[in-house]
mmCIF file of C-alpha atoms in Angstrom:
data_model
loop_
_atom_site.group_PDB
_atom_site.id
_atom_site.type_symbol
_atom_site.label_atom_id
_atom_site.label_comp_id
_atom_site.label_asym_id
_atom_site.label_seq_id
_atom_site.Cartn_x
_atom_site.Cartn_y
_atom_site.Cartn_z
ATOM 1 C CA MET A 1 17.387 -11.339 -31.212
ATOM 2 C CA LYS A 2 20.196 -8.594 -31.187
ATOM 3 C CA PHE A 3 23.225 -9.271 -28.952
ATOM 4 C CA SER A 4 22.417 -6.113 -26.833
ATOM 5 C CA THR A 5 18.973 -7.356 -25.972
ATOM 6 C CA PHE A 6 20.084 -10.948 -25.362
ATOM 7 C CA THR A 7 22.768 -9.253 -22.903
ATOM 8 C CA ILE A 8 20.177 -7.336 -21.020
ATOM 9 C CA PHE A 9 17.809 -10.271 -21.022
ATOM 10 C CA SER A 10 20.229 -12.502 -19.638
ATOM 11 C CA SER A 11 21.384 -10.120 -16.913
ATOM 12 C CA HIS A 12 17.791 -9.915 -15.655
ATOM 13 C CA LEU A 13 17.333 -13.663 -15.334
ATOM 14 C CA LEU A 14 20.690 -13.920 -13.409
ATOM 15 C CA LEU A 15 18.499 -12.433 -10.551
ATOM 16 C CA ALA A 16 16.211 -15.494 -10.497
ATOM 17 C CA THR A 17 16.795 -18.670 -8.871
ATOM 18 C CA SER A 18 16.353 -22.203 -10.017
ATOM 19 C CA LEU A 19 15.723 -24.782 -6.994
ATOM 20 C CA PRO A 20 15.374 -28.593 -7.301
ATOM 21 C CA LEU A 21 12.262 -30.413 -8.210
ATOM 22 C CA SER A 22 10.395 -32.279 -5.647
ATOM 23 C CA THR A 23 7.094 -33.870 -5.015
ATOM 24 C CA ASN A 24 5.377 -34.222 -1.618
ATOM 25 C CA PRO A 25 2.212 -36.248 -2.084
ATOM 26 C CA ALA A 26 1.474 -36.246 1.757
ATOM 27 C CA THR A 27 0.889 -32.392 1.537
ATOM 28 C CA GLY A 28 -0.472 -32.279 -2.134
ATOM 29 C CA ILE A 29 2.324 -29.882 -3.148
ATOM 30 C CA VAL A 30 3.835 -30.452 -6.408
ATOM 31 C CA SER A 31 7.037 -28.904 -7.207
ATOM 32 C CA ARG A 32 7.803 -28.401 -10.912
ATOM 33 C CA ASN A 33 9.249 -26.237 -13.483
ATOM 34 C CA GLY A 34 7.626 -27.691 -16.569
ATOM 35 C CA GLY A 35 7.183 -24.384 -18.440
ATOM 36 C CA THR A 36 8.418 -23.403 -22.148
ATOM 37 C CA SER A 37 12.102 -22.748 -22.174
ATOM 38 C CA SER A 38 13.442 -19.994 -24.344
ATOM 39 C CA GLY A 39 16.697 -20.684 -26.125
ATOM 40 C CA ALA A 40 18.086 -17.320 -24.673
ATOM 41 C CA VAL A 41 17.717 -18.771 -21.168
ATOM 42 C CA LYS A 42 19.492 -22.114 -21.543
ATOM 43 C CA ASP A 43 22.677 -22.799 -19.664
ATOM 44 C CA LEU A 44 22.472 -19.605 -17.552
ATOM 45 C CA GLY A 45 24.368 -19.181 -14.255
ATOM 46 C CA ILE A 46 21.731 -18.651 -11.338
ATOM 47 C CA THR A 47 22.752 -16.377 -8.463
ATOM 48 C CA LYS A 48 22.010 -17.850 -4.997
ATOM 49 C CA ARG A 49 19.460 -16.009 -2.701
ATOM 50 C CA THR A 50 21.118 -14.538 0.338
ATOM 51 C CA PRO A 51 19.200 -13.231 3.307
ATOM 52 C CA ALA A 52 19.250 -9.631 4.292
ATOM 53 C CA GLU A 53 21.131 -8.837 7.199
ATOM 54 C CA ALA A 54 18.827 -8.007 10.385
ATOM 55 C CA ALA A 55 18.714 -4.209 11.451
ATOM 56 C CA ALA A 56 19.050 -3.582 15.140
ATOM 57 C CA GLY A 57 15.549 -2.957 16.712
ATOM 58 C CA GLU A 58 13.696 -3.878 13.554
ATOM 59 C CA GLY A 59 10.784 -6.104 14.399
ATOM 60 C CA ALA A 60 7.216 -7.117 13.265
ATOM 61 C CA ALA A 61 5.639 -4.122 15.067
ATOM 62 C CA GLY A 62 4.223 -1.639 12.726
ATOM 63 C CA GLY A 63 3.696 -4.204 9.934
ATOM 64 C CA ALA A 64 0.548 -4.566 7.896
ATOM 65 C CA GLU A 65 -0.264 -0.785 7.641
ATOM 66 C CA GLY A 66 -2.797 -0.329 4.880
ATOM 67 C CA GLY A 67 -4.393 -3.583 5.422
ATOM 68 C CA GLY A 68 -6.092 -5.784 7.987
ATOM 69 C CA ALA A 69 -3.932 -8.382 9.433
ATOM 70 C CA GLU A 70 -4.785 -11.788 11.248
ATOM 71 C CA GLU A 71 -2.555 -14.069 13.101
ATOM 72 C CA GLY A 72 -1.837 -17.408 11.396
ATOM 73 C CA ALA A 73 0.024 -20.522 12.368
ATOM 74 C CA ALA A 74 3.153 -20.139 14.252
ATOM 75 C CA GLY A 75 2.853 -16.237 14.355
ATOM 76 C CA GLU A 76 2.397 -15.910 10.552
ATOM 77 C CA GLN A 77 0.151 -12.882 9.486
ATOM 78 C CA GLU A 78 -2.346 -12.916 6.840
ATOM 79 C CA ILE A 79 -3.079 -9.298 5.402
ATOM 80 C CA GLU A 80 -6.086 -8.222 3.346
ATOM 81 C CA GLY A 81 -4.324 -5.666 0.800
ATOM 82 C CA GLN A 82 -5.703 -3.360 -1.663
ATOM 83 C CA PHE A 83 -4.313 -2.753 -5.250
ATOM 84 C CA THR A 84 -2.279 0.430 -5.304
ATOM 85 C CA VAL A 85 -2.576 1.047 -1.613
ATOM 86 C CA PRO A 86 0.868 0.472 -0.035
ATOM 87 C CA VAL A 87 1.179 -2.081 2.924
ATOM 88 C CA ARG A 88 3.751 -1.776 5.480
ATOM 89 C CA LEU A 89 5.355 -5.287 6.130
ATOM 90 C CA GLY A 90 7.118 -5.945 9.336
ATOM 91 C CA GLY A 91 10.494 -7.566 9.871
ATOM 92 C CA ALA A 92 11.812 -9.987 12.600
ATOM 93 C CA ASN A 93 11.396 -12.742 10.159
ATOM 94 C CA VAL A 94 7.608 -13.002 10.685
ATOM 95 C CA LYS A 95 6.000 -14.435 7.519
ATOM 96 C CA GLN A 96 3.259 -12.358 6.028
ATOM 97 C CA ASP A 97 0.883 -13.241 3.294
ATOM 98 C CA VAL A 98 -0.818 -10.472 1.643
ATOM 99 C CA LEU A 99 -3.978 -11.230 -0.263
ATOM 100 C CA PHE A 100 -5.613 -8.978 -2.906
ATOM 101 C CA PRO A 101 -9.182 -8.631 -4.140
ATOM 102 C CA PRO A 102 -10.451 -11.686 -6.050
ATOM 103 C CA GLY A 103 -10.322 -11.529 -9.865
ATOM 104 C CA ARG A 104 -12.424 -13.312 -12.535
ATOM 105 C CA ASN A 105 -10.937 -16.658 -11.433
ATOM 106 C CA GLY A 106 -8.731 -16.287 -8.589
ATOM 107 C CA ARG A 107 -6.737 -13.766 -6.386
ATOM 108 C CA PHE A 108 -3.122 -12.755 -6.196
ATOM 109 C CA GLU A 109 -1.219 -13.158 -3.088
ATOM 110 C CA VAL A 110 2.383 -12.083 -2.140
ATOM 111 C CA GLU A 111 4.341 -13.840 0.609
ATOM 112 C CA PHE A 112 6.943 -11.988 2.523
ATOM 113 C CA GLN A 113 9.544 -12.721 5.212
ATOM 114 C CA ASN A 114 12.638 -10.798 6.170
ATOM 115 C CA ALA A 115 14.598 -9.536 9.207
ATOM 116 C CA VAL A 116 13.940 -6.074 7.870
ATOM 117 C CA GLY A 117 10.501 -4.849 6.674
ATOM 118 C CA ARG A 118 9.380 -3.301 3.596
ATOM 119 C CA THR A 119 6.719 -1.303 2.066
ATOM 120 C CA LEU A 120 4.749 -3.233 -0.501
ATOM 121 C CA THR A 121 2.430 -1.972 -3.450
ATOM 122 C CA VAL A 122 0.917 -4.100 -5.918
ATOM 123 C CA THR A 123 -0.834 -2.645 -8.971
ATOM 124 C CA GLU A 124 -3.122 -4.261 -11.531
ATOM 125 C CA ASN A 125 -1.892 -3.690 -15.114
ATOM 126 C CA ARG A 126 -5.298 -3.779 -17.167
ATOM 127 C CA ASN A 127 -3.512 -3.802 -20.456
ATOM 128 C CA PRO A 128 -0.755 -6.452 -20.160
ATOM 129 C CA ALA A 129 1.411 -7.767 -22.659
ATOM 130 C CA ALA A 130 0.234 -10.955 -24.807
ATOM 131 C CA PRO A 131 0.558 -14.207 -23.369
ATOM 132 C CA PRO A 132 3.502 -16.419 -24.209
ATOM 133 C CA PRO A 133 3.015 -18.823 -27.393
ATOM 134 C CA GLY A 134 0.753 -21.688 -26.762
ATOM 135 C CA PHE A 135 -0.625 -20.087 -23.457
ATOM 136 C CA THR A 136 -3.667 -18.344 -22.473
ATOM 137 C CA ALA A 137 -4.120 -15.829 -19.627
ATOM 138 C CA VAL A 138 -5.906 -16.763 -16.464
ATOM 139 C CA GLU A 139 -6.838 -12.995 -15.770
ATOM 140 C CA PRO A 140 -7.245 -10.037 -17.979
ATOM 141 C CA VAL A 141 -4.763 -8.283 -15.877
ATOM 142 C CA SER A 142 -1.165 -8.732 -14.678
ATOM 143 C CA TYR A 143 0.242 -7.731 -11.306
ATOM 144 C CA LYS A 144 3.019 -5.145 -10.763
ATOM 145 C CA ILE A 145 4.957 -5.667 -7.464
ATOM 146 C CA ASN A 146 7.023 -2.987 -5.999
ATOM 147 C CA LEU A 147 8.982 -3.275 -2.606
ATOM 148 C CA ALA A 148 9.945 0.293 -2.165
ATOM 149 C CA GLU A 149 13.142 -0.449 -0.169
ATOM 150 C CA GLY A 150 14.268 -3.068 -2.656
ATOM 151 C CA ALA A 151 13.448 -6.766 -3.061
ATOM 152 C CA GLN A 152 16.994 -8.345 -3.509
ATOM 153 C CA GLY A 153 18.232 -10.542 -0.667
ATOM 154 C CA VAL A 154 14.775 -10.907 1.078
ATOM 155 C CA THR A 155 14.681 -14.111 3.166
ATOM 156 C CA LEU A 156 11.214 -15.405 1.489
ATOM 157 C CA SER A 157 9.758 -13.845 -1.662
ATOM 158 C CA LYS A 158 6.710 -15.621 -3.195
ATOM 159 C CA VAL A 159 4.146 -14.562 -5.886
ATOM 160 C CA ASP A 160 1.019 -16.873 -5.763
ATOM 161 C CA TYR A 161 -2.268 -17.286 -7.319
ATOM 162 C CA ILE A 162 -5.442 -18.751 -5.567
ATOM 163 C CA ILE A 163 -8.465 -20.107 -7.442
ATOM 164 C CA ASN A 164 -11.700 -18.570 -6.131
ATOM 165 C CA PRO A 165 -13.808 -21.026 -4.110
ATOM 166 C CA GLY A 166 -16.339 -22.809 -6.242
ATOM 167 C CA ASN A 167 -14.255 -22.159 -9.453
ATOM 168 C CA ALA A 168 -13.828 -25.282 -11.373
ATOM 169 C CA LEU A 169 -10.810 -23.981 -13.413
ATOM 170 C CA ASP A 170 -7.853 -26.484 -13.192
ATOM 171 C CA ILE A 171 -4.599 -24.536 -12.815
ATOM 172 C CA SER A 172 -2.577 -27.547 -11.795
ATOM 173 C CA LYS A 173 -0.502 -27.198 -14.994
ATOM 174 C CA GLY A 174 -0.548 -23.398 -14.750
ATOM 175 C CA GLN A 175 2.468 -21.258 -15.114
ATOM 176 C CA ILE A 176 3.395 -17.712 -13.608
ATOM 177 C CA GLY A 177 5.365 -15.721 -15.925
ATOM 178 C CA ARG A 178 7.365 -12.685 -15.502
ATOM 179 C CA LEU A 179 7.461 -9.648 -17.761
ATOM 180 C CA PHE A 180 10.816 -8.587 -19.441
ATOM 181 C CA PRO A 181 10.247 -5.002 -20.279
ATOM 182 C CA GLU A 182 13.151 -4.790 -23.045
ATOM 183 C CA LEU A 183 11.243 -7.531 -24.845
ATOM 184 C CA ASN A 184 7.629 -6.433 -23.755
ATOM 185 C CA ALA A 185 7.075 -10.032 -23.454
ATOM 186 C CA PHE A 186 6.232 -12.599 -20.434
ATOM 187 C CA ILE A 187 8.637 -15.281 -20.048
ATOM 188 C CA ILE A 188 7.953 -18.689 -18.593
ATOM 189 C CA ASP A 189 11.182 -20.404 -17.575
ATOM 190 C CA PRO A 190 12.468 -22.545 -14.770
ATOM 191 C CA ALA A 191 15.399 -19.861 -14.173
ATOM 192 C CA LEU A 192 12.482 -17.491 -12.918
ATOM 193 C CA GLY A 193 12.340 -19.761 -9.563
ATOM 194 C CA GLU A 194 10.649 -22.842 -8.190
ATOM 195 C CA LEU A 195 6.950 -23.216 -9.132
ATOM 196 C CA GLU A 196 4.809 -25.134 -7.125
ATOM 197 C CA PHE A 197 1.014 -26.410 -7.217
ATOM 198 C CA GLU A 198 -0.662 -26.745 -3.631
ATOM 199 C CA ALA A 199 -3.622 -29.018 -4.347
ATOM 200 C CA GLU A 200 -5.192 -28.343 -1.015
ATOM 201 C CA GLU A 201 -5.145 -24.557 -1.606
ATOM 202 C CA ASN A 202 -5.561 -24.810 -5.394
ATOM 203 C CA GLU A 203 -2.676 -22.606 -5.448
ATOM 204 C CA LEU A 204 0.101 -21.608 -7.813
ATOM 205 C CA THR A 205 3.200 -20.442 -6.102
ATOM 206 C CA LEU A 206 6.373 -19.123 -7.543
ATOM 207 C CA THR A 207 9.650 -18.559 -5.324
ATOM 208 C CA VAL A 208 11.724 -15.972 -6.591
ATOM 209 C CA ALA A 209 14.929 -14.174 -5.669
ATOM 210 C CA ASN A 210 13.606 -10.653 -6.409
ATOM 211 C CA MET A 211 9.895 -10.034 -6.475
ATOM 212 C CA ASN A 212 10.041 -6.419 -7.908
ATOM 213 C CA GLY A 213 8.586 -6.761 -11.365
ATOM 214 C CA GLU A 214 5.389 -7.505 -13.297
ATOM 215 C CA PHE A 215 3.756 -11.163 -13.138
ATOM 216 C CA ALA A 216 0.929 -12.874 -14.836
ATOM 217 C CA VAL A 217 -0.822 -16.488 -14.575
ATOM 218 C CA PHE A 218 -1.039 -18.536 -17.605
ATOM 219 C CA LEU A 219 -2.474 -21.977 -18.787
ATOM 220 C CA PRO A 220 -1.619 -24.118 -21.690
ATOM 221 C CA GLN A 221 -4.185 -23.340 -24.345
ATOM 222 C CA ALA A 222 -5.581 -26.603 -24.377
ATOM 223 C CA ALA A 223 -6.224 -26.628 -20.703
ATOM 224 C CA GLY A 224 -7.322 -22.806 -20.714
ATOM 225 C CA ALA A 225 -10.490 -23.378 -22.220
ATOM 226 C CA GLY A 226 -13.623 -22.259 -20.399
ATOM 227 C CA ASN A 227 -13.159 -19.423 -17.871
ATOM 228 C CA ALA A 228 -9.558 -18.479 -18.717
ATOM 229 C CA THR A 229 -9.376 -15.147 -20.672
ATOM 230 C CA GLY A 230 -7.582 -16.233 -23.905
#
């Protein structure tokens, strides 16, 4: 790898966050970062996530434009989003989960919480880069996330993938990779953020410092036989 490419690659990963590993058997949530680790990302310094400052008068009102919203636990909102359609997310630190139409095996979800709202657009890439070596894609698409007003410093940013009801595909050892355009390659690494598998929801979730970018879901090849796309 050329030095210039390595420098760009490293600077991008400095935006990611790496959190401690933990396991909570009571909730069925397994926190792990057991993906492949590229030599280029070893011993990187990781920037800490810092909440954005609250804007006066900014609240949750006006959120969820472009998608139907339902109230969840403790005032959380669940929003039905559509690909390529902007969704206005509210502020006031109200947690909002935006669910997108189901794919072959599951559906993509974005979790957002912040003092100041944002405008979210998610687009499917139907011609994504190849999976990392040793992995197979769970879906034939990847997902491009754009928070129009910026994604750095948001209080909560999560990228999720939830298996469709009745689908027997096991994603407990799955990984969520991020595309690095300079390499035209998806990278799987603990430096991207904290990866969890929530058994009760059959869901993979990746907490990131900046969600603007392209993501895809992968399984180790031995575990990806069957419904995964290969």
